Tab-separated table of C-alpha atoms in Angstrom:
chain	number	residue	atom	x	y	z
A	1	PRO	CA	82.909	103.845	88.223
A	2	ALA	CA	84.993	106.115	85.897
A	3	ILE	CA	85.039	108.934	88.016
A	4	ILE	CA	87.003	106.982	90.614
A	5	HIS	CA	89.352	105.721	87.971
A	6	GLN	CA	90.017	109.444	87.093
A	7	ALA	CA	90.586	110.438	90.425
A	8	ARG	CA	93.128	107.409	90.886
A	9	HIS	CA	94.901	108.622	87.842
A	10	VAL	CA	95.011	112.148	88.850
A	11	VAL	CA	96.349	111.130	92.164
A	12	ASN	CA	99.067	108.871	90.990
A	13	ASN	CA	100.263	111.876	88.572
A	14	ILE	CA	100.674	114.186	91.606
A	15	TYR	CA	104.246	115.638	91.484
A	16	VAL	CA	106.735	114.439	94.112
A	17	ASP	CA	109.845	116.464	94.061
A	18	ASP	CA	112.964	114.362	95.139
A	19	ARG	CA	113.655	116.448	98.288
A	20	ILE	CA	110.132	115.222	99.277
A	21	LYS	CA	110.946	111.694	98.407
A	22	ASN	CA	114.285	111.907	100.538
A	23	TYR	CA	112.251	113.530	103.434
A	24	ILE	CA	109.510	110.746	103.216
A	25	LEU	CA	112.807	108.233	103.025
A	26	ASP	CA	114.336	110.143	106.118
A	27	ILE	CA	111.089	109.388	108.195
A	28	ILE	CA	110.986	105.898	107.217
A	29	PHE	CA	114.696	105.484	108.094
A	30	ALA	CA	114.289	107.214	111.394
A	31	THR	CA	111.743	104.803	112.442
A	32	ARG	CA	113.850	101.974	111.700
A	33	ASP	CA	117.254	103.323	113.285
A	34	PRO	CA	116.203	106.268	115.451
A	35	GLY	CA	119.855	106.542	116.743
A	36	ALA	CA	121.185	107.163	113.354
A	37	SER	CA	118.733	109.689	112.545
A	38	GLY	CA	119.718	111.652	115.556
A	39	LEU	CA	116.804	110.649	117.715
A	40	LYS	CA	118.791	108.042	119.904
A	41	GLU	CA	116.276	108.908	122.738
A	42	LEU	CA	113.444	107.038	120.690
A	43	ALA	CA	115.615	103.925	120.184
A	44	PRO	CA	114.540	102.074	123.202
A	45	TYR	CA	110.888	102.466	122.279
A	46	ILE	CA	110.922	101.139	118.783
A	47	GLU	CA	111.104	97.576	118.355
A	48	ILE	CA	110.273	97.217	114.841
A	49	GLY	CA	110.281	100.323	112.599
A	50	ALA	CA	108.141	100.727	109.334
A	51	SER	CA	109.222	98.533	106.281
A	52	PRO	CA	110.155	99.692	102.678
A	53	ARG	CA	106.493	99.283	101.668
A	54	ALA	CA	105.422	102.126	104.210
A	55	THR	CA	107.589	104.479	102.011
A	56	ILE	CA	105.203	103.654	99.105
A	57	ALA	CA	102.330	103.868	101.262
A	58	LEU	CA	103.423	107.150	102.671
A	59	THR	CA	104.174	108.560	99.222
A	60	LYS	CA	100.780	107.451	98.124
A	61	ALA	CA	98.734	109.053	101.097
A	62	ALA	CA	100.795	112.303	100.655
A	63	LYS	CA	99.512	112.533	97.157
A	64	ALA	CA	96.308	111.698	97.932
A	65	ASN	CA	96.463	114.656	100.840
A	66	ALA	CA	97.701	117.150	98.076
A	67	PHE	CA	94.938	116.031	95.941
A	68	THR	CA	92.131	116.904	98.356
A	69	ARG	CA	93.836	120.425	98.809
A	70	GLY	CA	93.596	120.745	95.144
A	71	ARG	CA	97.258	120.735	94.452
A	72	GLY	CA	99.260	118.956	91.777
A	73	TYR	CA	102.241	118.469	93.881
A	74	VAL	CA	103.216	117.172	97.437
A	75	THR	CA	104.463	119.459	100.264
A	76	PRO	CA	106.251	118.562	103.505
A	77	ASP	CA	102.993	119.550	105.294
A	78	ASP	CA	101.136	117.006	103.086
A	79	VAL	CA	103.563	114.230	104.429
A	80	LYS	CA	103.664	115.660	108.127
A	81	GLN	CA	99.917	115.610	108.367
A	82	ILE	CA	99.369	112.257	107.045
A	83	ALA	CA	102.477	110.416	108.449
A	84	PRO	CA	100.879	109.212	111.859
A	85	ASP	CA	97.905	107.644	110.215
A	86	VAL	CA	99.938	106.115	107.700
A	87	LEU	CA	102.693	104.865	110.175
A	88	ARG	CA	101.257	104.191	113.634
A	89	HIS	CA	100.316	100.625	112.726
A	90	ARG	CA	103.516	99.826	111.064
A	91	ILE	CA	105.636	100.513	114.081
A	92	ILE	CA	105.798	98.006	116.931
A	93	ALA	CA	106.730	99.634	120.216
A	94	THR	CA	108.743	98.065	122.864
A	95	PHE	CA	107.497	96.437	126.145
A	96	GLU	CA	109.305	99.622	127.579
A	97	ALA	CA	107.149	102.067	125.623
A	98	GLU	CA	104.053	100.202	126.498
A	99	ALA	CA	104.869	100.300	130.128
A	100	GLU	CA	105.708	104.026	130.120
A	101	GLY	CA	102.442	104.408	128.023
A	102	VAL	CA	104.194	105.602	124.723
A	103	ALA	CA	102.125	104.748	122.035
A	104	ALA	CA	103.188	104.105	118.432
A	105	ALA	CA	101.361	107.336	117.192
A	106	GLN	CA	103.267	109.391	119.626
A	107	LEU	CA	106.674	108.001	118.411
A	108	VAL	CA	105.733	108.606	114.771
A	109	GLN	CA	104.724	112.326	115.731
A	110	GLN	CA	107.759	112.703	117.500
A	111	ILE	CA	109.791	111.506	114.466
A	112	VAL	CA	107.924	113.795	112.197
A	113	ASN	CA	108.174	116.733	114.243
A	114	ARG	CA	112.092	116.355	114.429
A	115	VAL	CA	113.232	114.872	111.080
A	116	GLU	CA	114.623	117.981	108.817
A	117	VAL	CA	111.990	119.213	106.543
A	118	PRO	CA	113.472	120.203	103.080
């Protein structure tokens, strides 16, 4: 239907500042190399971090989150709120994490809570 196409067009045109783009990149990089992001205590728990495509997915989801809040721009809170839903299935936890009951969603939340917000 036309209304869906219109909504998609509006969401695709939501503004994302370069600082927010870098924030998203920092979150994704932190899943891939926690030690280099100052989160070395998480490194033993992440086998495989989020792929580069996760950057695209998180950006699109943050735009949609902003849209649902009636804004034409993305805020760090849009990213923080949606990141666990976007990333938890894109991270493979180690056996050690599973043995200690640490879920991928918890890892994502810790990363989001600790990556510097612009």
